[in-house]
Coordinates of C-alpha atoms and ligand atoms in Angstrom, one line a residue:
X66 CA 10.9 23.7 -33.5
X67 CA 9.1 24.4 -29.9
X68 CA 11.1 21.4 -28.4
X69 CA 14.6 23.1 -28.8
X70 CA 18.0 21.1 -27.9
X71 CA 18.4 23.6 -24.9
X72 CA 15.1 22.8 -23.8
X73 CA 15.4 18.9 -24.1
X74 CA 19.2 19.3 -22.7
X75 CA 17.6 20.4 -19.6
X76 CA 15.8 17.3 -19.1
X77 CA 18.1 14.8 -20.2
X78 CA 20.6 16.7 -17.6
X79 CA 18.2 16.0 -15.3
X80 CA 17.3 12.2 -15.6
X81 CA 20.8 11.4 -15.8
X82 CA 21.1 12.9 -12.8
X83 CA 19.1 10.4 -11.6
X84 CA 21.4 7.9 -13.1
X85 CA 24.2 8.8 -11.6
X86 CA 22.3 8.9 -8.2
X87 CA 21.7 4.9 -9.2
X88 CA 17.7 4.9 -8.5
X89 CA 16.8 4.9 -12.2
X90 CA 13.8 3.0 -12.3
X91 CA 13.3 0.8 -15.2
X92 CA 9.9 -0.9 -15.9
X93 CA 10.1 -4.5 -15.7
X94 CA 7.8 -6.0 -18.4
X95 CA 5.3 -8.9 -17.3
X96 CA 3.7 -10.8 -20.2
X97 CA 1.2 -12.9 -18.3
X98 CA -2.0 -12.1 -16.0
X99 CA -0.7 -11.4 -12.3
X100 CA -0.4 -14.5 -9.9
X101 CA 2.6 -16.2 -8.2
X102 CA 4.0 -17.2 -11.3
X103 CA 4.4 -14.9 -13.9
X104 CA 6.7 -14.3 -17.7
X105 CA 8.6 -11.7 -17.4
X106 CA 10.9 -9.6 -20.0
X107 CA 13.6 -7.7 -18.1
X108 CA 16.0 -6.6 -18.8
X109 CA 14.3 -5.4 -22.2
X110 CA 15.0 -7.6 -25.2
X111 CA 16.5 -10.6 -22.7
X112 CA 13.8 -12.8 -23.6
X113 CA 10.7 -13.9 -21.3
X114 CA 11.3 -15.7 -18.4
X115 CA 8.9 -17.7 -15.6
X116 CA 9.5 -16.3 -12.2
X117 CA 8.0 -16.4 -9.0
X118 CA 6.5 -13.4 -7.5
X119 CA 7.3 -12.0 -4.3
X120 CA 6.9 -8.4 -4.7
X121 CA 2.8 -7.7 -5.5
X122 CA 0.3 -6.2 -3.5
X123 CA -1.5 -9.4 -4.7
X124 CA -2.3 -10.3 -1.2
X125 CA -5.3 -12.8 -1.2
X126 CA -4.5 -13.6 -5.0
X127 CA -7.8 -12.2 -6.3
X128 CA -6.2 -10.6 -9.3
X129 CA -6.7 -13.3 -11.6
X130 CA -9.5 -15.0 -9.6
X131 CA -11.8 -17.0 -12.4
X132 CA -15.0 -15.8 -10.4
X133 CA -13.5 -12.1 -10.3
X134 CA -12.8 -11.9 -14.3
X135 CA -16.1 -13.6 -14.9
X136 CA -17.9 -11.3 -13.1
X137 CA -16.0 -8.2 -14.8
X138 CA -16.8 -9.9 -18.2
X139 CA -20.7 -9.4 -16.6
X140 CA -20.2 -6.0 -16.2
X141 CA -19.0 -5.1 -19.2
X142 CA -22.0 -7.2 -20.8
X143 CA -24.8 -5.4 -18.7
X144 CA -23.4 -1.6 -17.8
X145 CA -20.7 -1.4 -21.2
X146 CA -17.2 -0.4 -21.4
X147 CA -17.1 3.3 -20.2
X148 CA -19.1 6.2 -18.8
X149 CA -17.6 8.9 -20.1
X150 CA -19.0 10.9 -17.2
X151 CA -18.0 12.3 -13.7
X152 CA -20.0 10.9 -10.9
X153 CA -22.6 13.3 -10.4
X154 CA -23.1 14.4 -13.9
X155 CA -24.1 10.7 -15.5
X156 CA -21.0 8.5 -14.1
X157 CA -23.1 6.3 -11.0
X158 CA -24.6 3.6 -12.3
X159 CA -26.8 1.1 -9.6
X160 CA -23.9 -1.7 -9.5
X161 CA -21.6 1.9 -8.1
X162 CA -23.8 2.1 -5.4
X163 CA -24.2 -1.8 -4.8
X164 CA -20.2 -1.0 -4.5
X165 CA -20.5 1.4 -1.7
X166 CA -22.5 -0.1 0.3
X167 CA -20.5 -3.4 0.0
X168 CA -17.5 -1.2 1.3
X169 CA -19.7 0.5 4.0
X170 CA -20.8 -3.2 5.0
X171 CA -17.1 -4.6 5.0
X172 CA -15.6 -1.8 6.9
X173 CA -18.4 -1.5 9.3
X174 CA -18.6 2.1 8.5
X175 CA -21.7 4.7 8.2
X176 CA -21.5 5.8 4.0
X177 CA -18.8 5.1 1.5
X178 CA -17.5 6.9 -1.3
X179 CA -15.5 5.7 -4.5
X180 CA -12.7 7.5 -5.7
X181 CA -10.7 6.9 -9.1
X182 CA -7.7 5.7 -6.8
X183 CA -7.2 5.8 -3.2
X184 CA -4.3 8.6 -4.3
X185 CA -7.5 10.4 -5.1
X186 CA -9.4 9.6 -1.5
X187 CA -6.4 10.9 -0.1
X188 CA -5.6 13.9 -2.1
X189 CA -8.9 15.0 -2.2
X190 CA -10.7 14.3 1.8
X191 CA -8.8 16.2 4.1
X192 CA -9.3 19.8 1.6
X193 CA -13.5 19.0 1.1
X194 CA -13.6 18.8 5.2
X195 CA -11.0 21.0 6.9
X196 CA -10.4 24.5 7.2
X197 CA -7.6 26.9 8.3
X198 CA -8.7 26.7 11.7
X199 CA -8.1 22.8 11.8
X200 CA -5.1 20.9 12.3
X201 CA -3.8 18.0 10.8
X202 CA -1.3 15.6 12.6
X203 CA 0.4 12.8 10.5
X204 CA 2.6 9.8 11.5
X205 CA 6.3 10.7 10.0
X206 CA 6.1 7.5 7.8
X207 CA 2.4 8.1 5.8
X208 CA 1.9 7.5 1.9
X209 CA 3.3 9.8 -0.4
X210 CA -0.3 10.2 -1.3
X211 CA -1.6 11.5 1.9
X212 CA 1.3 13.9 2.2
X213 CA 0.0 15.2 -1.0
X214 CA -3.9 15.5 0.1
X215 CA -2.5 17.1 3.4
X216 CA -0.3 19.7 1.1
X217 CA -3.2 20.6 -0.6
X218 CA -5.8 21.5 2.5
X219 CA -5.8 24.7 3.8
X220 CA -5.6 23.5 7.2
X221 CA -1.9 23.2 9.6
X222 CA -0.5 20.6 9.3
X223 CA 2.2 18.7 12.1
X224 CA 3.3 15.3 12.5
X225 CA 4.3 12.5 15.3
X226 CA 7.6 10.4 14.9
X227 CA 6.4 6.9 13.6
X228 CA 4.0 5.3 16.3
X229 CA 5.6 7.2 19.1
X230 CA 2.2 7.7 20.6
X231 CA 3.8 10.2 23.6
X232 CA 4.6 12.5 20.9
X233 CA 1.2 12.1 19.2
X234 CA -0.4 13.1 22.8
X235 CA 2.7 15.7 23.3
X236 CA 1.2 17.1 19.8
X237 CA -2.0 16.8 20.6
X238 CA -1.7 18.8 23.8
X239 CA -0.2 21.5 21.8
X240 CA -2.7 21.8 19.1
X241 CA -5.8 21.5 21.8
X242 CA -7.3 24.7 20.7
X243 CA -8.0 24.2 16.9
X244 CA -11.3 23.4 15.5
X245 CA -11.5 20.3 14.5
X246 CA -7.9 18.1 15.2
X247 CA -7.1 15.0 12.7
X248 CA -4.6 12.6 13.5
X249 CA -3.5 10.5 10.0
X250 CA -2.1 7.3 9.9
X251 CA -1.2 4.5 7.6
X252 CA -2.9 1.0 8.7
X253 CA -0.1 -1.2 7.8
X254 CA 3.1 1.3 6.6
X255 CA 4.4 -0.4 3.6
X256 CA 8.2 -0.1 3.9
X257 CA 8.4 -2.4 7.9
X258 CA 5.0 -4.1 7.1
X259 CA 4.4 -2.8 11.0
X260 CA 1.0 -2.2 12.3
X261 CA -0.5 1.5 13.4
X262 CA -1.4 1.2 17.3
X263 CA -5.0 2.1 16.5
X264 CA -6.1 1.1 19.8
X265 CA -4.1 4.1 21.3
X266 CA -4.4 6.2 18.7
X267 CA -8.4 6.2 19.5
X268 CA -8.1 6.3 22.9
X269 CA -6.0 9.8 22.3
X270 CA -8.3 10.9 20.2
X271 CA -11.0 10.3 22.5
X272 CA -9.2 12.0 25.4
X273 CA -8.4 14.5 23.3
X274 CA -11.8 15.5 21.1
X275 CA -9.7 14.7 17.9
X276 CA -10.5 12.6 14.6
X277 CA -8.9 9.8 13.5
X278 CA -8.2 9.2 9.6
X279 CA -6.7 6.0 8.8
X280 CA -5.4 4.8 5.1
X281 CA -5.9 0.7 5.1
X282 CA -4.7 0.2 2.2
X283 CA -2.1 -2.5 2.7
X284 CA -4.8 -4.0 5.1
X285 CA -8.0 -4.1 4.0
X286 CA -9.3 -7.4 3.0
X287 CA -6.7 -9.2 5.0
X288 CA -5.6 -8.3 8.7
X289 CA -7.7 -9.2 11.6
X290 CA -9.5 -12.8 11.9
X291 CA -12.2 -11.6 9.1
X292 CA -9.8 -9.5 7.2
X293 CA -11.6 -5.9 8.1
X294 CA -8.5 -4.4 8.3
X295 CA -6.0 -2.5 11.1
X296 CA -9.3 -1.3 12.8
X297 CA -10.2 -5.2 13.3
X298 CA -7.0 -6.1 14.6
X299 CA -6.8 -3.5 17.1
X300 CA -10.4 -4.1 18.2
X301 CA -11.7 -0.6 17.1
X302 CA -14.4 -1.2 14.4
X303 CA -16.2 1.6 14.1
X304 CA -14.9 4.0 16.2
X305 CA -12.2 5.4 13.2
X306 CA -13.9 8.5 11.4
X307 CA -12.4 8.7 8.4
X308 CA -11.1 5.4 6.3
X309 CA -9.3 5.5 2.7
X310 CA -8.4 2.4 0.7
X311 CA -8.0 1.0 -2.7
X312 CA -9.5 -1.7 -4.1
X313 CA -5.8 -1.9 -6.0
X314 CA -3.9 -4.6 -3.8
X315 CA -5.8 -7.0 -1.8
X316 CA -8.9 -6.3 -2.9
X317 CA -8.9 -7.7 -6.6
X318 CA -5.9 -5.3 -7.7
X319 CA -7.4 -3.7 -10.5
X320 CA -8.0 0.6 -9.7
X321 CA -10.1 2.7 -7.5
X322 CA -10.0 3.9 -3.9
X323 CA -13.0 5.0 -1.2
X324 CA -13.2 7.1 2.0
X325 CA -15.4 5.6 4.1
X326 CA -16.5 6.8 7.3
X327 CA -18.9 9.7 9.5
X328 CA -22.1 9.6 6.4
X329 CA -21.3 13.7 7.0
X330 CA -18.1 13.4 6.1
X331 CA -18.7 11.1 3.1
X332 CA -21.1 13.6 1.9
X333 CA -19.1 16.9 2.1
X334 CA -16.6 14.5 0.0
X335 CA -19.5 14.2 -2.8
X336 CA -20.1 18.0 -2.5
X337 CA -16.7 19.1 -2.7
X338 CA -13.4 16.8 -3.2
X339 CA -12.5 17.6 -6.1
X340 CA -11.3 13.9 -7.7
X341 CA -14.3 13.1 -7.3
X342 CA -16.0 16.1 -9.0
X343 CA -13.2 16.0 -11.9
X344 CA -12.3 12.4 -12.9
X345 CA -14.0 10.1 -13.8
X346 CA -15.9 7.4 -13.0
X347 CA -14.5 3.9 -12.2
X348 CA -15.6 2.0 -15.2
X349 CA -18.3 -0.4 -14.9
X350 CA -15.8 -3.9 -15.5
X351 CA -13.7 -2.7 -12.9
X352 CA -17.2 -2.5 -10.6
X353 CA -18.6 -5.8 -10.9
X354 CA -15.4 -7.0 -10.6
X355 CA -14.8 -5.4 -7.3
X356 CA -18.3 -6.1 -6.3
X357 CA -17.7 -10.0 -6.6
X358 CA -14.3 -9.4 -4.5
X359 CA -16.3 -8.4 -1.6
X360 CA -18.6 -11.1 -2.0
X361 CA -16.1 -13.8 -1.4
X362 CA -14.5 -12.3 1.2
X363 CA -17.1 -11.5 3.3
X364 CA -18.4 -15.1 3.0
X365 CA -15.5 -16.8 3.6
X366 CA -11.7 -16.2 5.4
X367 CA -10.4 -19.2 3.6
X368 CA -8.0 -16.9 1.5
X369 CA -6.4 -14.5 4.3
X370 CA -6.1 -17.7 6.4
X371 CA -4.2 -18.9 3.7
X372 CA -1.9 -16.2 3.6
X373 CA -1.6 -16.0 7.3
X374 CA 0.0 -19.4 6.8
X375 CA 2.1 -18.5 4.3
X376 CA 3.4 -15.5 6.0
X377 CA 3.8 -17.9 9.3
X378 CA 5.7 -19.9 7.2
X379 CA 8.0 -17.5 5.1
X380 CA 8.8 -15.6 8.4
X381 CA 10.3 -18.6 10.2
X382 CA 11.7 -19.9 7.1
X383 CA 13.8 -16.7 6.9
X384 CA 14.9 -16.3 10.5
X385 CA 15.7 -19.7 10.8
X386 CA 18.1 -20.1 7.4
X387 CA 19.6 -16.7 9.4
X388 CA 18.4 -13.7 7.4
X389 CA 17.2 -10.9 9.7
X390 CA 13.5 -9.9 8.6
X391 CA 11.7 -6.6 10.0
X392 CA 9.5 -8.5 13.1
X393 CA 5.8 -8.3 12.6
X394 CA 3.0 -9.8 11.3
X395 CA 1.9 -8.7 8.3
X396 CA 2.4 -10.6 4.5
X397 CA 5.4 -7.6 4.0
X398 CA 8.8 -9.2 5.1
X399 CA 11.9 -7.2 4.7
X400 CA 14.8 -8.6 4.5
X401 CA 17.5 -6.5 5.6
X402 CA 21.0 -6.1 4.3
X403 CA 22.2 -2.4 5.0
X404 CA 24.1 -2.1 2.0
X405 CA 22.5 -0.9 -0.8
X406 CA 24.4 -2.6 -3.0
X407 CA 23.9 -5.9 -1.5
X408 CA 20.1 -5.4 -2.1
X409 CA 20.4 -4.9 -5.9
X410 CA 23.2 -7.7 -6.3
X411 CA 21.1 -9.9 -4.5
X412 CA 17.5 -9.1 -6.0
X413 CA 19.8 -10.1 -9.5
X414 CA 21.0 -13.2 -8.3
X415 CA 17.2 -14.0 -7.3
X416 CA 16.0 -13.3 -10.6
X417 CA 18.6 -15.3 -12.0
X418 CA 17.2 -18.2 -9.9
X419 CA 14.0 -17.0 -11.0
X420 CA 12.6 -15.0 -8.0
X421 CA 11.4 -11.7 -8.5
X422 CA 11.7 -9.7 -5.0
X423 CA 12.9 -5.9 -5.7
X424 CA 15.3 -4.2 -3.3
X425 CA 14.7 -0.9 -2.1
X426 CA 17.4 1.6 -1.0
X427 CA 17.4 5.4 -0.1
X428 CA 15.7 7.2 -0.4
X429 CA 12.5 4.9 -0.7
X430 CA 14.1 3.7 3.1
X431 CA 16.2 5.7 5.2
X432 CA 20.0 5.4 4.8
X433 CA 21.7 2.1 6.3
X434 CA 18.2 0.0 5.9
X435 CA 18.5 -1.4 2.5
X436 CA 16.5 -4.2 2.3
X437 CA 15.0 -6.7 -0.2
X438 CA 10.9 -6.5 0.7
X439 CA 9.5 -9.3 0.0
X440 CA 5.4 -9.7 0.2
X441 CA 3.4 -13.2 0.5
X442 CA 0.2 -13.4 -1.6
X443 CA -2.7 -16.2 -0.7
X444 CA -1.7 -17.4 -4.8
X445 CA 1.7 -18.5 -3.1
X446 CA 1.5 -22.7 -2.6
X447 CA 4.1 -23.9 -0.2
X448 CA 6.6 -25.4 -3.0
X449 CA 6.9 -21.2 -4.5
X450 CA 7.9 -20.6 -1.1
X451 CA 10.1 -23.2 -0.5
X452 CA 12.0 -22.4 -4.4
X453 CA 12.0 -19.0 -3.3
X454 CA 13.7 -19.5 0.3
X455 CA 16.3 -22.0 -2.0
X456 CA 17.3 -18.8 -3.7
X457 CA 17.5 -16.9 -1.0
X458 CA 19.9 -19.5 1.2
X459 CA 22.0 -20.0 -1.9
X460 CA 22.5 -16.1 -2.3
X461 CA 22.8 -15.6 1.5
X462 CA 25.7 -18.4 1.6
X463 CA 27.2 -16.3 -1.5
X464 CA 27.4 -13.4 0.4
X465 CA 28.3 -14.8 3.3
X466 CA 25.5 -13.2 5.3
X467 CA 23.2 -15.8 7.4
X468 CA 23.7 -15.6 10.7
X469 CA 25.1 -12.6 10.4
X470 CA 24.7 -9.7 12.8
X471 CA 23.5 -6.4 11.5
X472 CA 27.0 -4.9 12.6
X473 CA 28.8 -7.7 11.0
X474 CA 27.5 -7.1 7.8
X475 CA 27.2 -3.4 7.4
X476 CA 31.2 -4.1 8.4
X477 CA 31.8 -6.2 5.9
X478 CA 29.6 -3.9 3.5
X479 CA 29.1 -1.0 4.6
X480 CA 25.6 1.2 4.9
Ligands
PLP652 C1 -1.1 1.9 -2.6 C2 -1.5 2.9 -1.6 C3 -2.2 4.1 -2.0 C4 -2.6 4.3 -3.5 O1 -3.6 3.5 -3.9 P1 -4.1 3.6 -5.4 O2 -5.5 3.2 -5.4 O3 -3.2 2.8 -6.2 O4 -4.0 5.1 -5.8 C5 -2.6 5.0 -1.1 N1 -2.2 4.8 0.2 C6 -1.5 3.7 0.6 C7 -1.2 3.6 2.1 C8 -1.1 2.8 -0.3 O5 -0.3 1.8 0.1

């Protein structure tokens, strides 16, 4: 037998390891298309139940859009079901390149790229364009998957403590004579739901002859008044050299990712990042799909102004009932409760109530910052939100937490 009982012991010492650490992390099973409302199975075997959703990246509730799955069901009519191809062997078909230059149009960008994921944009960018005589300098919070892309470039690599833009420009100072100087940042960072400060970030770069990359992806489609992103917000549209997303939250949730930007650097990408060159092509029903995404929200804001509302409204709701919420803007609101614990006992009791809201706890969050993270979606209709807060006053009473300093409950539960 090639799978022998010392080999499998090895592994099986391993994950329950990771049991006994407590951040197993068991699949919750969804038997229903994604919206605000969903059946759900979990655990396993309990039966399906109807929940509310709080915890998708569902943002402008495009997932399940009648208009989106109609045009997908067009794709696959006209350009089939697969490509069975790379790119630039026989995988770009005319509606990929209606795709790109949708994406170049939205993010008011010079050339667009699609990737299989934005995992791939990010692992595969920074090596097609930088060498060892470039430097790379990151925000400390970025996605897992840019750490990844910057691991496998050749070029150094530093980082800036989260947003502390004196330590970017201390950084930068000290990196002046590389070649070519990157600074990387999320647009929105998915743990706080706080906004990059792009605005400065250019205006270092500027100063200091450096690039900026940006990763929008828990943007894109939905912050700034037409929903361009972070760059929109901060009132830098096309002045950010180098942008990744995925067109797997806001922007219909289905797969794929882009790096968008300088047309040189877009082009080096189709030379040489190697996702590109290697997997394949985003299938033709994903496409259309996408394609008809961009189409309704470049012709209308109707569905981020929506969730601005509900993310107006859920963030006063919150604060008001007493829950303390990470401040900001964006549709991710963290509700913080220190304890670890108290995250998990209370993401249950929500469930119970039918609320699905996950908590996170180290080390997805640094220790002491347990928090349930909640995230508003344009598919949420006032009376969701109001159920949901019900559950969330009724578990805060239980716990005895509303009103409640941070130091009065990490006293009471600890960190
Ligand atoms: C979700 C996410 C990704 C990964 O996107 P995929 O298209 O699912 O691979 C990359 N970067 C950031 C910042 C993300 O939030």
């Amino acid at each position: 037998m090639a799978f022998q009982d010392n080999i499998r012991d090895i592994f099986k010492k391993e994950l329950n390891g990771i049991r006994d650490d407590g951040i197993f992390k068991a699949e919750r099973i969804i038997c229903a298309p994604q919206s605000s409302e969903i059946e759900v199975e979990f655990p396993a075997g309990s039966g399906k139940k109807n929940v509310i959703n709080m915890c998708a990246n569902n943002y402008l509730g495009l997932s399940s859009h009648p208009d989106v799955i109609k045009a997908a069901h067009q794709g696959l009519d006209h350009r089939g079901y697969g490509m069975s191809s790379v790119r630039f062997i026989c995988g770009t078909q005319d509606i990929h390149k209606e795709l790109e230059g949708k994406l170049t149009k939205f993010l008011g960008t010079e050339d667009t790229i699609l990737f299989p994921s934005c995992m791939d944009a990010n692992a595969g960018v920074f090596e097609a364009i930088l060498s060892d005589e470039d430097i790379m300098i990151a925000d400390r919070l970025v996605h897992a998957s840019i750490v990844d892309g910057m691991r496998l470039c050749k070029a150094q690599r530093d980082t800036y403590k989260h947003s502390n833009m004196v330590h970017l420009e201390e950084k930068l100072k000290l990196h002046q004579k590389a070649r070519l100087k990157v600074i990387i940042t999320d647009g929105s960072f998915s743990m706080d739901g706080d906004l990059a400060k792009l605005d400065k970030i250019v205006e270092l770069a500027e100063k200091y002859g450096a690039m900026v990359f940006l990763d929008d992806s828990h943007a894109s489609g939905f912050i700034g008044k037409t929903g361009r992103g972070t760059q929109e917000y901060c009132d830098v549209v096309g002045k950010i050299d180098i942008i990744t997303t995925t067109l797997g939250k806001a922007l219909g949730g289905a797969s794929g990712g882009c790096v968008s930007g300088r047309k040189e650097i877009v082009e080096l990408c189709r030379q040489k990042a190697r996702p590109y060159l290697f997997s394949n092509t985003i299938p033709p029903v994903v496409v259309s799909g996408a394609i008809k995404v961009l189409d309704i929200i470049s012709k209308t804001t109707e569905r981020r102004d929506k969730l601005e509302k509900n993310t107006i409204f859920w963030r006063k709701s919150l604060t008001e009932a007493g829950f303390i919420i990470k401040d900001g803007e964006t549709p991710i609101v963290p509700v913080m409760l220190f304890n670890a614990k108290l995250s998990q006992d209370i993401a249950k009791d929500l469930y119970d109530d039918g609320i699905y809201a996950v908590g996170f706890f180290f080390p997805v969050v640094p220790k002491g910052q347990a928090r349930i993270r909640t995230q508003l979606s344009a598919a949420h209709d006032i009376f969701h939100l109001e159920k949901a807060l019900d559950a969330f006053v009724k578990a805060g009473k239980k716990y005895d937490i509303l009103g409640k300093s941070k130091k009065e409950i990490i006293e009471r539960y600890g960190d």
